[in-house]
Coordinates of C-alpha atoms in Angstrom, one line a residue:
M439 CA 110.1 116.7 76.5
K440 CA 111.0 120.1 77.9
K441 CA 107.4 120.7 78.9
I442 CA 107.4 117.4 80.9
I443 CA 110.6 118.2 82.6
K444 CA 109.4 121.6 83.6
R445 CA 106.1 120.2 85.0
S446 CA 107.9 117.5 86.9
A447 CA 110.1 120.0 88.7
A448 CA 107.1 122.2 89.5
F449 CA 105.2 119.4 91.0
L450 CA 108.1 118.2 93.1
M451 CA 108.9 121.7 94.4
A452 CA 105.2 122.3 95.1
A453 CA 105.1 119.0 97.1
V454 CA 102.0 117.7 95.3
M455 CA 100.3 115.5 97.9
C456 CA 99.4 111.8 97.4
I457 CA 95.9 110.7 96.3
S458 CA 95.8 107.3 97.7
L459 CA 98.6 105.0 98.8
A460 CA 99.1 103.0 101.9
A461 CA 102.4 104.5 102.9
C462 CA 104.5 105.5 105.8
G463 CA 108.1 105.3 106.9
S464 CA 110.5 104.1 109.6
A465 CA 114.2 103.8 110.2
T466 CA 114.0 100.3 111.9
D467 CA 115.6 97.4 110.1
A468 CA 113.1 94.8 108.8
G469 CA 115.0 91.8 110.1
K470 CA 116.1 88.6 108.5
S471 CA 115.7 88.5 104.7
T472 CA 113.4 85.9 103.2
T473 CA 114.1 87.0 99.6
D474 CA 116.9 88.9 98.0
T475 CA 116.7 89.7 94.3
S476 CA 119.0 92.7 94.6
T477 CA 121.8 93.3 92.1
S478 CA 122.4 96.8 93.5
T479 CA 125.8 97.9 94.6
T480 CA 124.2 100.0 97.4
D481 CA 125.3 98.8 100.8
S482 CA 122.9 99.7 103.6
G483 CA 125.7 99.0 106.0
K484 CA 127.6 102.0 104.6
E485 CA 125.0 104.6 105.2
G486 CA 126.5 108.1 105.2
S487 CA 125.1 111.4 106.3
N488 CA 123.4 111.8 103.0
Y489 CA 121.8 108.4 103.0
I490 CA 118.0 108.6 102.8
K491 CA 115.9 105.8 104.0
V492 CA 112.1 106.1 104.0
V493 CA 109.7 103.6 105.5
L494 CA 106.1 103.7 104.3
A495 CA 103.2 101.8 105.8
S496 CA 100.8 99.8 103.6
S497 CA 97.5 98.5 104.9
A498 CA 98.3 94.9 103.9
D499 CA 100.8 92.6 102.3
P500 CA 99.9 92.2 98.6
G501 CA 100.7 88.5 98.8
N502 CA 102.4 88.3 95.4
Y503 CA 103.9 90.4 92.7
L504 CA 102.6 88.7 89.6
P505 CA 102.9 91.2 86.8
F506 CA 100.2 89.9 84.4
N507 CA 97.4 88.6 86.6
A508 CA 94.5 90.4 88.2
T509 CA 95.9 93.2 90.3
N510 CA 94.9 94.8 93.6
S511 CA 95.3 98.3 95.0
V512 CA 97.9 97.2 97.6
R513 CA 100.2 95.6 95.0
D514 CA 99.8 98.6 92.7
Q515 CA 100.9 100.8 95.5
I516 CA 104.2 98.9 95.9
S517 CA 105.1 97.4 92.5
Y518 CA 105.9 100.7 90.8
V519 CA 109.2 100.6 92.8
F520 CA 110.6 97.7 90.6
Y521 CA 108.2 97.4 87.7
E522 CA 107.9 100.0 84.9
G523 CA 105.5 100.5 82.0
L524 CA 105.9 102.0 78.6
F525 CA 104.6 105.3 79.8
E526 CA 103.5 106.9 83.1
D527 CA 100.7 109.4 83.8
Y528 CA 101.9 111.1 86.9
Y529 CA 100.9 114.6 86.1
K530 CA 97.1 114.6 86.2
N531 CA 96.5 116.3 82.9
G532 CA 96.1 113.5 80.5
E533 CA 99.7 113.7 79.2
L534 CA 101.8 110.5 79.0
T535 CA 105.4 110.6 80.3
P536 CA 107.7 108.3 78.3
V537 CA 109.5 105.7 80.4
I538 CA 110.4 102.5 78.6
A539 CA 108.9 103.9 75.4
S540 CA 110.3 107.1 73.9
G541 CA 107.1 108.2 72.1
Y542 CA 104.1 107.0 70.0
E543 CA 102.1 108.0 67.0
R544 CA 98.4 107.2 66.2
T545 CA 98.7 106.0 62.6
G546 CA 95.1 105.0 62.0
D547 CA 91.8 104.3 63.7
G548 CA 92.7 102.3 66.7
V549 CA 96.3 101.8 65.5
Y550 CA 99.3 103.1 67.5
L551 CA 103.0 102.8 66.7
I552 CA 105.2 102.9 69.8
T553 CA 108.9 103.5 69.7
L554 CA 111.0 102.1 72.5
N555 CA 114.2 103.4 74.1
N556 CA 117.1 101.3 73.0
N557 CA 119.0 101.3 76.3
V558 CA 116.5 99.7 78.7
H559 CA 117.5 96.7 80.7
D560 CA 116.2 95.0 83.9
S561 CA 118.0 94.7 87.2
K562 CA 119.7 91.5 86.0
G563 CA 121.1 93.2 82.9
N564 CA 118.7 91.7 80.4
P565 CA 117.9 94.1 77.6
I566 CA 114.3 95.0 76.8
T567 CA 113.3 95.0 73.1
A568 CA 110.1 94.8 71.1
D569 CA 110.0 91.0 71.6
D570 CA 109.7 91.5 75.4
V571 CA 106.9 94.0 75.0
V572 CA 105.0 91.7 72.7
F573 CA 105.5 88.8 75.1
C574 CA 104.2 90.9 78.1
Y575 CA 101.0 92.0 76.3
N576 CA 100.3 88.6 74.8
K577 CA 100.7 87.1 78.3
I578 CA 98.1 89.6 79.6
L579 CA 95.7 88.7 76.8
E580 CA 96.4 84.9 77.4
I581 CA 95.7 85.0 81.1
G582 CA 92.6 87.2 80.6
E583 CA 92.4 88.7 84.1
R584 CA 93.1 92.3 83.2
K585 CA 90.1 93.1 81.0
S586 CA 89.3 96.3 82.9
D587 CA 92.8 97.5 81.8
C588 CA 93.1 95.9 78.4
G589 CA 89.6 95.1 77.3
E590 CA 89.9 97.0 74.0
L591 CA 93.4 95.8 73.1
Q592 CA 93.2 93.4 70.1
S593 CA 96.8 92.8 69.2
V594 CA 100.4 93.8 69.7
K595 CA 103.0 93.0 67.1
K596 CA 106.7 93.7 66.5
V597 CA 107.6 96.2 63.8
D598 CA 111.3 96.1 64.4
D599 CA 113.6 95.6 67.4
Y600 CA 112.5 98.9 69.0
K601 CA 109.0 99.5 67.6
V602 CA 105.7 97.8 68.3
E603 CA 102.2 98.3 66.8
M604 CA 99.1 98.1 69.0
T605 CA 95.5 97.8 67.6
F606 CA 92.4 98.7 69.6
T607 CA 88.8 97.8 68.9
P608 CA 87.0 100.1 69.6
D609 CA 89.3 103.1 69.8
L610 CA 88.2 104.7 73.0
V611 CA 89.6 107.6 74.9
G612 CA 91.6 106.3 77.8
A613 CA 92.0 102.8 76.4
F614 CA 95.5 103.3 74.9
E615 CA 96.5 105.5 77.8
R616 CA 95.5 102.8 80.3
V617 CA 97.1 99.9 78.4
V618 CA 100.5 101.6 78.1
T619 CA 100.6 102.7 81.8
A620 CA 99.0 99.8 83.6
V621 CA 101.0 96.9 82.2
S622 CA 104.5 96.1 83.6
I623 CA 107.2 95.4 81.0
V624 CA 109.6 92.7 82.0
S625 CA 112.3 90.6 80.3
Q626 CA 110.9 87.4 78.8
K627 CA 114.2 85.7 79.7
S628 CA 114.0 86.7 83.4
Y629 CA 110.3 85.8 83.6
E630 CA 110.8 82.3 82.2
E631 CA 113.8 81.7 84.5
S632 CA 111.6 82.6 87.5
K633 CA 110.3 79.5 89.3
T634 CA 107.3 81.5 90.6
G635 CA 106.3 83.7 87.6
F636 CA 107.6 86.7 89.6
S637 CA 105.1 86.0 92.4
S638 CA 107.9 86.2 95.0
D639 CA 111.0 87.0 93.0
P640 CA 110.1 89.9 90.7
I641 CA 112.7 91.3 88.3
G642 CA 111.8 94.5 86.6
T643 CA 113.4 97.5 85.0
G644 CA 112.5 99.9 87.8
P645 CA 114.8 102.0 90.0
Y646 CA 114.8 99.7 93.0
V647 CA 115.4 96.1 93.8
I648 CA 114.1 94.0 96.7
K649 CA 116.5 93.7 99.6
D650 CA 114.2 91.9 102.1
W651 CA 110.6 90.6 102.1
L652 CA 109.1 89.3 105.3
P653 CA 105.6 88.3 104.2
G654 CA 102.9 89.9 106.4
S655 CA 105.4 92.2 108.0
S656 CA 107.5 94.4 105.6
I657 CA 109.3 94.7 102.3
T658 CA 112.5 96.7 101.8
F659 CA 113.9 98.0 98.6
L660 CA 117.4 99.3 97.7
K661 CA 118.3 101.8 95.0
D662 CA 119.7 99.9 92.0
E663 CA 123.0 101.5 91.2
N664 CA 122.8 99.9 87.7
Y665 CA 119.4 101.4 86.9
W666 CA 119.1 102.2 83.2
N667 CA 117.3 105.5 83.5
K668 CA 119.2 107.4 86.2
D669 CA 119.2 110.6 84.2
G670 CA 115.6 110.3 82.9
V671 CA 112.9 112.8 83.1
L672 CA 111.4 111.3 86.2
N673 CA 114.5 111.6 88.3
N674 CA 113.1 108.8 90.4
Q675 CA 115.9 107.7 92.7
N676 CA 115.7 110.5 95.3
C677 CA 116.1 108.1 98.2
D678 CA 118.4 105.2 98.8
E679 CA 116.2 102.8 100.6
I680 CA 112.5 102.3 100.9
E681 CA 110.9 100.1 103.6
V682 CA 107.2 99.4 103.4
R683 CA 105.6 98.1 106.6
F684 CA 102.3 96.3 106.5
I685 CA 100.1 97.9 109.3
A686 CA 96.4 97.5 109.1
E687 CA 95.2 99.7 112.0
S688 CA 95.1 103.4 111.8
A689 CA 95.7 103.8 115.5
Q690 CA 98.9 101.7 115.3
V691 CA 100.2 103.8 112.4
A692 CA 99.6 106.9 114.4
I693 CA 101.7 105.5 117.3
E694 CA 104.5 104.7 114.8
L695 CA 104.4 108.3 113.6
E696 CA 104.5 109.6 117.2
T697 CA 107.5 107.5 118.1
G698 CA 109.4 108.6 115.0
A699 CA 109.4 105.1 113.5
V700 CA 107.3 106.2 110.6
D701 CA 107.9 109.0 108.1
F702 CA 104.8 108.9 106.1
A703 CA 101.3 107.5 106.6
Y704 CA 98.2 107.4 104.5
N705 CA 94.5 106.8 105.0
L706 CA 94.5 107.5 108.7
S707 CA 91.1 107.9 110.3
T708 CA 89.9 111.5 110.7
K709 CA 90.4 111.2 114.5
D710 CA 94.0 110.0 114.1
T711 CA 94.8 112.7 111.5
V712 CA 93.5 115.6 113.5
A713 CA 95.9 114.7 116.3
F714 CA 98.7 115.8 114.0
D715 CA 97.2 119.1 112.9
N716 CA 99.6 121.9 113.7
K717 CA 101.9 119.3 115.5
P718 CA 105.5 120.4 115.3
G719 CA 107.5 118.2 112.9
F720 CA 104.5 117.0 111.0
A721 CA 102.3 118.0 108.0
T722 CA 98.8 116.8 107.3
E723 CA 97.0 116.7 104.0
T724 CA 93.8 115.4 102.5
E725 CA 92.9 114.6 98.9
P726 CA 89.7 113.1 97.4
Y727 CA 89.8 109.4 97.1
T728 CA 89.0 108.6 93.5
M729 CA 86.4 105.8 94.2
V730 CA 82.9 107.2 94.6
R731 CA 80.5 105.3 96.8
T732 CA 77.5 104.4 94.7
I733 CA 74.3 102.5 94.7
G734 CA 73.7 100.3 91.6
F735 CA 70.1 99.4 90.8
N736 CA 69.0 96.1 89.3
C737 CA 67.0 97.3 86.3
D738 CA 66.1 94.0 84.9
E739 CA 62.5 93.9 83.6
S740 CA 61.7 91.2 86.2
N741 CA 63.0 93.4 89.1
V742 CA 61.0 95.9 91.1
F743 CA 63.7 98.5 90.4
S744 CA 63.0 98.5 86.7
N745 CA 60.6 101.2 87.8
Q746 CA 62.4 104.5 87.4
K747 CA 60.2 106.4 89.8
L748 CA 61.0 103.8 92.5
R749 CA 64.8 104.2 91.9
Q750 CA 64.4 108.0 92.2
A751 CA 62.3 107.6 95.4
V752 CA 65.1 105.5 97.0
S753 CA 67.7 108.0 96.0
Y754 CA 65.9 111.0 97.5
A755 CA 65.2 109.0 100.7
I756 CA 68.9 108.4 101.5
D757 CA 70.8 111.2 103.3
G758 CA 74.3 111.0 101.9
A759 CA 75.5 113.8 104.1
A760 CA 74.5 111.9 107.2
I761 CA 76.3 108.8 105.8
V762 CA 79.5 110.9 105.4
Q763 CA 79.2 112.1 109.0
S764 CA 78.3 108.8 110.6
I765 CA 80.3 106.3 108.6
Y766 CA 83.3 108.5 107.5
D767 CA 83.6 110.9 110.4
G768 CA 82.7 113.8 108.2
N769 CA 85.8 113.1 106.0
G770 CA 84.1 113.4 102.6
G771 CA 81.2 115.0 100.7
L772 CA 78.3 114.6 98.4
P773 CA 79.3 113.9 94.7
N774 CA 77.7 115.8 91.9
V775 CA 78.2 112.9 89.5
A776 CA 79.9 109.5 89.9
A777 CA 83.3 111.1 89.9
V778 CA 85.2 113.1 92.5
P779 CA 84.7 116.8 92.2
D780 CA 87.3 118.5 90.1
T781 CA 87.1 122.2 89.2
E782 CA 90.8 122.8 88.7
G783 CA 91.4 120.0 86.1
N784 CA 93.8 118.2 88.5
Y785 CA 92.3 114.8 87.9
F786 CA 90.2 114.9 84.7
V787 CA 90.6 116.5 81.3
D788 CA 86.8 116.5 80.7
Y789 CA 85.2 117.2 84.0
V790 CA 82.3 119.7 83.4
K791 CA 82.5 122.5 85.9
S792 CA 78.8 123.2 85.9
W793 CA 78.3 119.8 87.5
N794 CA 79.4 121.4 90.8
D795 CA 76.4 123.7 90.8
S796 CA 73.9 121.1 92.1
I797 CA 73.6 117.9 94.1
P798 CA 71.3 115.4 92.3
Y799 CA 68.8 113.6 94.5
E800 CA 69.8 115.5 97.6
Y801 CA 68.0 114.2 100.6
N802 CA 64.3 115.1 100.5
L803 CA 62.0 112.8 102.4
E804 CA 58.7 114.4 101.1
K805 CA 59.9 114.1 97.5
A806 CA 60.7 110.5 98.1
K807 CA 57.2 109.8 99.4
E808 CA 55.7 111.5 96.4
L809 CA 57.7 109.4 94.0
M810 CA 56.8 106.3 95.9
A811 CA 53.1 107.1 95.2
E812 CA 53.9 107.8 91.6
A813 CA 55.7 104.5 91.4
G814 CA 52.5 102.7 92.6
Y815 CA 53.5 102.2 96.2
P816 CA 51.7 105.0 98.2
D817 CA 51.6 102.9 101.3
G818 CA 55.0 101.3 100.9
G819 CA 54.9 97.6 101.7
L820 CA 58.0 96.7 99.6
I821 CA 60.7 94.2 100.6
V822 CA 64.0 94.6 98.7
R823 CA 67.4 92.9 98.9
L824 CA 70.5 95.1 99.3
M825 CA 73.8 93.3 98.4
T826 CA 77.1 94.5 99.8
K827 CA 80.6 93.2 100.5
D828 CA 81.0 91.8 104.0
M829 CA 83.2 94.6 105.3
P830 CA 82.5 96.9 108.3
E831 CA 82.2 100.1 106.2
Y832 CA 79.6 98.6 103.8
R833 CA 77.7 96.8 106.5
S834 CA 77.4 100.0 108.5
T835 CA 76.3 101.9 105.4
S836 CA 73.8 99.2 104.6
E837 CA 72.2 99.5 108.0
V838 CA 71.9 103.3 107.6
I839 CA 70.2 102.8 104.3
Q840 CA 68.0 100.2 105.8
A841 CA 66.8 102.8 108.4
Y842 CA 66.2 105.5 105.8
L843 CA 64.2 103.4 103.5
A844 CA 62.0 102.2 106.4
E845 CA 60.8 105.8 106.5
I846 CA 59.1 105.5 103.1
G847 CA 57.8 102.0 103.7
I848 CA 60.5 99.9 102.2
T849 CA 61.9 96.9 104.2
V850 CA 65.5 96.2 103.3
E851 CA 67.1 92.7 103.7
I852 CA 70.9 93.0 103.8
L853 CA 72.9 90.4 101.9
A854 CA 76.6 90.6 102.9
Y855 CA 79.0 88.4 101.0
E856 CA 82.7 87.9 100.9
N857 CA 84.2 89.4 97.8
A858 CA 84.3 86.3 95.6
L859 CA 80.6 85.7 96.0
Y860 CA 79.8 89.4 95.7
Q861 CA 81.6 89.5 92.4
T862 CA 79.7 86.4 91.2
Y863 CA 76.2 87.5 92.3
R864 CA 76.5 91.0 90.8
Y865 CA 76.1 89.4 87.4
Q866 CA 73.0 87.4 88.3
P867 CA 69.7 89.4 88.0
D868 CA 67.9 87.2 90.5
A869 CA 70.5 87.5 93.2
Y870 CA 69.7 91.0 94.5
D871 CA 67.7 94.1 94.0
F872 CA 70.3 96.8 94.5
Y873 CA 73.8 96.9 95.7
L874 CA 76.7 99.0 97.1
C875 CA 79.6 99.5 94.7
Q876 CA 82.4 102.0 93.9
V877 CA 82.8 103.9 90.7
A878 CA 86.4 104.9 89.9
P879 CA 88.2 106.3 86.8
N880 CA 90.5 103.2 86.8
G881 CA 93.6 105.2 86.4
S882 CA 92.2 107.3 83.6
S883 CA 92.1 111.1 83.2
F884 CA 88.7 110.8 81.3
V885 CA 85.5 110.8 83.4
P886 CA 83.4 108.3 81.3
C887 CA 86.2 105.7 81.7
G888 CA 84.9 105.3 85.2
W889 CA 81.4 104.7 84.0
K890 CA 82.3 102.4 81.0
W891 CA 82.5 99.2 82.9
Y892 CA 79.0 99.6 84.5
L893 CA 77.2 101.1 81.4
T894 CA 78.5 99.1 78.5
A895 CA 76.0 96.7 77.0
R896 CA 77.0 93.1 77.1
E897 CA 76.2 90.3 74.6
N898 CA 72.6 90.2 75.7
G899 CA 72.2 94.0 75.1
K900 CA 72.1 94.7 78.8
N901 CA 74.6 96.6 80.9
T902 CA 75.9 95.7 84.4
F903 CA 72.7 97.1 85.9
F904 CA 70.7 94.8 83.6
S905 CA 69.3 97.8 81.8
D906 CA 68.6 97.4 78.0
D907 CA 68.9 101.1 77.0
P908 CA 70.1 101.9 73.5
K909 CA 70.2 105.6 74.2
M910 CA 72.5 105.1 77.2
Q911 CA 74.8 103.0 74.9
E912 CA 74.7 105.7 72.2
L913 CA 75.6 108.5 74.6
L914 CA 78.4 106.3 76.2
N915 CA 79.9 105.6 72.8
A916 CA 79.9 109.3 71.9
S917 CA 81.6 110.2 75.2
L918 CA 84.3 107.5 74.8
G919 CA 84.9 107.6 71.1
R920 CA 88.4 108.9 70.2
D921 CA 86.9 111.1 67.5
T922 CA 83.6 112.0 69.2
H923 CA 84.7 112.6 72.8
S924 CA 84.0 116.2 74.1
E925 CA 82.8 117.9 77.2
K926 CA 79.4 118.2 75.6
A927 CA 79.2 114.5 75.0
V928 CA 80.3 113.7 78.5
D929 CA 77.8 116.2 80.0
E930 CA 74.9 114.7 77.9
L931 CA 75.8 111.3 79.3
A932 CA 76.0 112.5 82.9
K933 CA 72.6 114.2 82.6
Y934 CA 71.0 111.0 81.2
I935 CA 72.6 108.9 84.0
E936 CA 71.0 111.3 86.5
E937 CA 67.6 111.2 84.8
T938 CA 67.4 107.4 84.6
D939 CA 69.1 107.0 88.0
V940 CA 70.5 103.5 87.2
M941 CA 73.3 104.4 89.6
Y942 CA 73.2 106.9 92.5
P943 CA 76.5 108.2 93.8
Y944 CA 75.9 109.0 97.5
A945 CA 79.3 109.9 98.9
Y946 CA 82.9 110.5 98.2
T947 CA 85.7 110.4 100.8
Y948 CA 89.1 111.9 101.4
T949 CA 92.3 110.1 102.0
N950 CA 94.3 111.5 104.9
Y951 CA 98.0 111.8 104.9
V952 CA 100.5 112.6 107.7
H953 CA 104.2 112.9 107.1
V954 CA 107.3 114.3 108.7
D955 CA 107.8 117.9 107.6
T956 CA 111.3 117.1 106.3
M957 CA 109.7 115.0 103.5
K958 CA 107.6 116.4 100.6
P959 CA 106.0 113.3 99.1
F960 CA 105.0 113.2 95.4
I961 CA 101.4 112.0 95.1
F962 CA 99.3 111.6 91.9
L963 CA 95.9 110.4 90.8
G964 CA 95.6 106.7 91.2
Q965 CA 96.9 104.6 94.1
D966 CA 100.5 105.6 94.7
C967 CA 102.7 107.8 96.9
L968 CA 106.1 108.0 95.4
P969 CA 108.9 108.3 98.0
N970 CA 111.4 107.9 95.2
L971 CA 110.2 111.1 93.6
S972 CA 109.9 113.0 96.8
T973 CA 112.1 115.8 98.1
Y974 CA 113.9 115.7 101.5
S975 CA 115.3 118.6 103.5
D976 CA 118.9 118.8 104.7
S977 CA 117.7 118.0 108.2
W978 CA 116.6 114.5 107.2
A979 CA 119.7 113.2 109.1
R980 CA 117.6 113.7 112.3
H981 CA 116.0 110.3 111.6
K982 CA 119.3 108.6 112.3

């Protein structure tokens, strides 16, 4: 435990900067409350000189706070304020920080015994025991919308009032770590008393409770004076009030910063961020966004892209550097693998440093034309369908790719669908030829966890790219197996992905942050900026 405490202090003092939340801050009251689940004794009308209110800006209202259903990045960015899991993974090095749990032991292949703290209660005062933990995980498995988080979890059973046993099949690196950090633990009693399933009236064990929620406008939280873990290792009640404003436009967020209404903003455009460089009273930061922009090829035997040479020709024909400049204002770079570059071990425990020595399939038009000939298309003449989400970023990228492939004789038809159709069609081999997607570590410190979803063979023996490749599956299993995982195994898989080119990572981007210089936000791998873990200077009172 001492090691965790020391690291926590070091990160806070060093002002580790956020990797991806939608956050900013203001001192303006949100207005009339539409929901109030607070049991806190904090009174915002009694703000003293030491009272710290931070207002963050999120790109959208999450719509609901359902703890067990399919999640989204916006809700993840906010719900940590009032929901807690068994552990957290704030410190980027693969270690788990105990929260509701006090520790765990791997007692067998895929079997983990977790011990709970015996003093945990939610903001209504309901105690959290093993029965509540079992209820939460069984609810997740029953609903079935969190397979990307809990796909390997087979069962959770009570051992005694403060111990539970989890069983995983198979026992993969990152699986246990994801399950115990991604799932919110709530009181079964509170949940069953809720008329909305916590959609609009969430009750958790976290350090804050909801004061106001104006759907589509803002949500405000107050420090819970009855929080069970005030003296815990996270020290996570460093501010008294947190307001989250829902502001979609980067330019509008920049105005809010300029006028002093906002304390912290994330994901501003490059142009809006540059305006704050060296501006008195502000600090700007950038961190790699963990989702790597990628092309996925339809490798079904009936599809034209079952031809490996053709896939490679397309990859060489696309200028990723130009896409970064034209689509992302130069705010990004070329990935070496389908994971953000990491030479310092800040994000991954198994990133292979030698990957940074080369860029696979770097733009080479002549090489692309040679491969077209080797693939059997010396004169081009191909018509292919590129599927994408119907969003400005992806539409623009698709049009750039369309222009590049025309140079090697390939005509691209762009199929842009809203998300629900996109998610449906990606599993249908006759619906498209290649598509734009994003590969992310899914909250894991292990690189292949970001590849698992795409490369794992389904019941028909084919992976998400419709490739039936036993060697790919063998290398994936070795890289993910709890007892076989190693840098060597991960490197062998990465090299094989590059060789077969079933997916081509063409760009990664940076998330931009601007904050007032009296705030040092704590930011970690994933989706969150943590104002409650941030540090604030003595001059914070200037915001009054």
